[in-house]
mmCIF file of C-alpha atoms in Angstrom:
data_model
loop_
_atom_site.group_PDB
_atom_site.id
_atom_site.type_symbol
_atom_site.label_atom_id
_atom_site.label_comp_id
_atom_site.label_asym_id
_atom_site.label_seq_id
_atom_site.Cartn_x
_atom_site.Cartn_y
_atom_site.Cartn_z
ATOM 1 C CA ARG A 1 37.529 31.960 -0.141
ATOM 2 C CA GLN A 2 33.957 33.466 -1.053
ATOM 3 C CA ALA A 3 34.171 32.015 -4.382
ATOM 4 C CA MET A 4 34.565 28.474 -2.637
ATOM 5 C CA ILE A 5 31.558 28.850 -0.365
ATOM 6 C CA GLU A 6 29.246 30.197 -3.254
ATOM 7 C CA ASN A 7 30.435 27.018 -5.315
ATOM 8 C CA PHE A 8 29.527 24.988 -2.374
ATOM 9 C CA ASP A 9 25.871 26.652 -2.272
ATOM 10 C CA LEU A 10 25.321 26.098 -5.589
ATOM 11 C CA GLU A 11 26.523 22.652 -5.627
ATOM 12 C CA VAL A 12 24.101 22.135 -2.666
ATOM 13 C CA GLU A 13 20.979 23.878 -4.546
ATOM 14 C CA ASP A 14 21.748 21.959 -7.637
ATOM 15 C CA LYS A 15 21.741 18.681 -5.511
ATOM 16 C CA ILE A 16 18.533 19.888 -3.472
ATOM 17 C CA ARG A 17 16.533 20.502 -6.836
ATOM 18 C CA SER A 18 18.039 17.075 -8.188
ATOM 19 C CA MET A 19 16.660 15.306 -4.859
ATOM 20 C CA MET A 20 13.329 17.181 -4.968
ATOM 21 C CA ALA A 21 12.476 15.958 -8.627
ATOM 22 C CA GLN A 22 13.523 12.443 -7.645
ATOM 23 C CA LEU A 23 11.083 12.566 -4.862
ATOM 24 C CA GLU A 24 8.637 13.617 -7.041
ATOM 25 C CA ALA A 25 9.147 11.148 -9.682
ATOM 26 C CA ASP A 26 8.950 8.486 -6.668
ATOM 27 C CA LYS A 27 5.587 9.977 -5.486
ATOM 28 C CA ALA A 28 4.237 9.793 -8.675
ATOM 29 C CA ASP A 29 5.449 5.964 -9.331
ATOM 30 C CA LEU A 30 4.226 5.043 -5.857
ATOM 31 C CA GLN A 31 0.828 6.537 -6.438
ATOM 32 C CA LEU A 32 0.387 4.655 -9.841
ATOM 33 C CA LYS A 33 1.304 1.419 -8.302
ATOM 34 C CA ALA A 34 -1.153 1.838 -5.475
ATOM 35 C CA ASP A 35 -3.782 2.622 -7.887
ATOM 36 C CA CYS A 36 -3.112 -0.441 -9.975
ATOM 37 C CA GLU A 37 -3.027 -2.661 -7.026
ATOM 38 C CA ILE A 38 -6.428 -1.115 -5.891
ATOM 39 C CA ALA A 39 -7.895 -1.611 -9.249
ATOM 40 C CA GLN A 40 -7.096 -5.277 -8.761
ATOM 41 C CA LEU A 41 -9.311 -5.737 -6.053
ATOM 42 C CA PRO A 42 -13.001 -7.089 -6.491
ATOM 43 C CA SER A 43 -15.417 -3.943 -6.809
ATOM 44 C CA CYS A 44 -17.146 -4.976 -3.673
ATOM 45 C CA VAL A 45 -13.624 -4.837 -1.415
ATOM 46 C CA ARG A 46 -13.112 -1.718 -3.505
ATOM 47 C CA ASP A 47 -16.330 -0.051 -2.705
ATOM 48 C CA MET A 48 -16.261 -0.778 1.094
ATOM 49 C CA PRO A 49 -15.041 1.581 3.577
ATOM 50 C CA LEU A 50 -11.362 1.398 4.695
ATOM 51 C CA LYS A 51 -12.335 1.055 8.424
ATOM 52 C CA ALA A 52 -14.686 -1.895 7.570
ATOM 53 C CA PHE A 53 -12.095 -3.714 5.699
ATOM 54 C CA LEU A 54 -9.402 -3.236 8.166
ATOM 55 C CA HIS A 55 -11.576 -3.807 11.222
ATOM 56 C CA GLU A 56 -14.261 -6.043 9.935
ATOM 57 C CA TYR A 57 -11.975 -8.354 7.958
ATOM 58 C CA ASN A 58 -8.557 -7.687 9.011
ATOM 59 C CA GLY A 59 -7.576 -6.527 5.609
ATOM 60 C CA ASP A 60 -7.959 -9.837 4.136
ATOM 61 C CA VAL A 61 -9.429 -9.646 0.492
ATOM 62 C CA SER A 62 -10.814 -13.161 0.364
ATOM 63 C CA THR A 63 -12.627 -12.911 4.059
ATOM 64 C CA ALA A 64 -14.092 -9.632 2.668
ATOM 65 C CA VAL A 65 -15.567 -10.788 -0.449
ATOM 66 C CA ARG A 66 -16.900 -13.876 1.492
ATOM 67 C CA GLY A 67 -18.193 -11.588 3.849
ATOM 68 C CA VAL A 68 -20.021 -9.246 1.299
ATOM 69 C CA LEU A 69 -21.237 -12.381 -0.755
ATOM 70 C CA LYS A 70 -22.416 -14.292 2.449
ATOM 71 C CA LEU A 71 -21.104 -17.455 1.253
ATOM 72 C CA ASP A 72 -21.890 -20.597 2.949
ATOM 73 C CA ASN A 73 -18.944 -23.073 3.649
ATOM 74 C CA GLU A 74 -19.324 -25.016 0.540
ATOM 75 C CA ARG A 75 -19.496 -22.168 -1.767
ATOM 76 C CA GLN A 76 -16.639 -20.684 0.033
ATOM 77 C CA ASP A 77 -14.461 -23.549 -0.844
ATOM 78 C CA SER A 78 -15.080 -23.541 -4.644
ATOM 79 C CA LEU A 79 -14.074 -19.605 -4.559
ATOM 80 C CA VAL A 80 -11.096 -19.013 -5.734
ATOM 81 C CA SER A 81 -8.405 -17.963 -3.022
ATOM 82 C CA LEU A 82 -7.617 -14.136 -3.406
ATOM 83 C CA PRO A 83 -4.506 -12.814 -2.553
ATOM 84 C CA GLU A 84 -3.789 -11.248 1.016
ATOM 85 C CA THR A 85 -3.008 -7.517 1.227
ATOM 86 C CA PRO A 86 0.310 -6.481 2.953
ATOM 87 C CA LEU A 87 -1.631 -5.546 5.821
ATOM 88 C CA ALA A 88 -3.126 -9.166 6.474
ATOM 89 C CA ILE A 89 0.152 -10.668 6.020
ATOM 90 C CA ARG A 90 1.363 -8.473 8.691
ATOM 91 C CA LEU A 91 -0.887 -9.530 10.938
ATOM 92 C CA ARG A 92 -1.134 -13.111 10.558
ATOM 93 C CA ARG A 93 2.734 -12.909 10.804
ATOM 94 C CA LYS A 94 2.204 -11.055 14.223
ATOM 95 C CA ALA A 95 -0.503 -13.353 15.385
ATOM 96 C CA ALA A 96 1.848 -16.468 14.684
ATOM 97 C CA ALA A 97 4.868 -14.965 16.731
ATOM 98 C CA ASN A 98 2.513 -14.179 19.408
ATOM 99 C CA HIS A 99 2.054 -18.124 19.827
#
């Protein structure tokens, strides 16, 4: 019986080590993906404080670029539409659901 308990403990420890290794790999992968997403943002958005990006521009890249560049309506229309961030998408969906 003692041997069964010791074997079980070894199996549990091995499973924990395996899960911890997978966690570290997932963490590194997530960090790399986040770095790549951030690198794709225009530098004027990357350089602004996160608080300003979220509060002044609601996490919307296009709005932030237009705000930083202070584009007028005519020039805004010619600007290529930039992708929304996940936060901006959630905020837009939440606002639509509340109407």
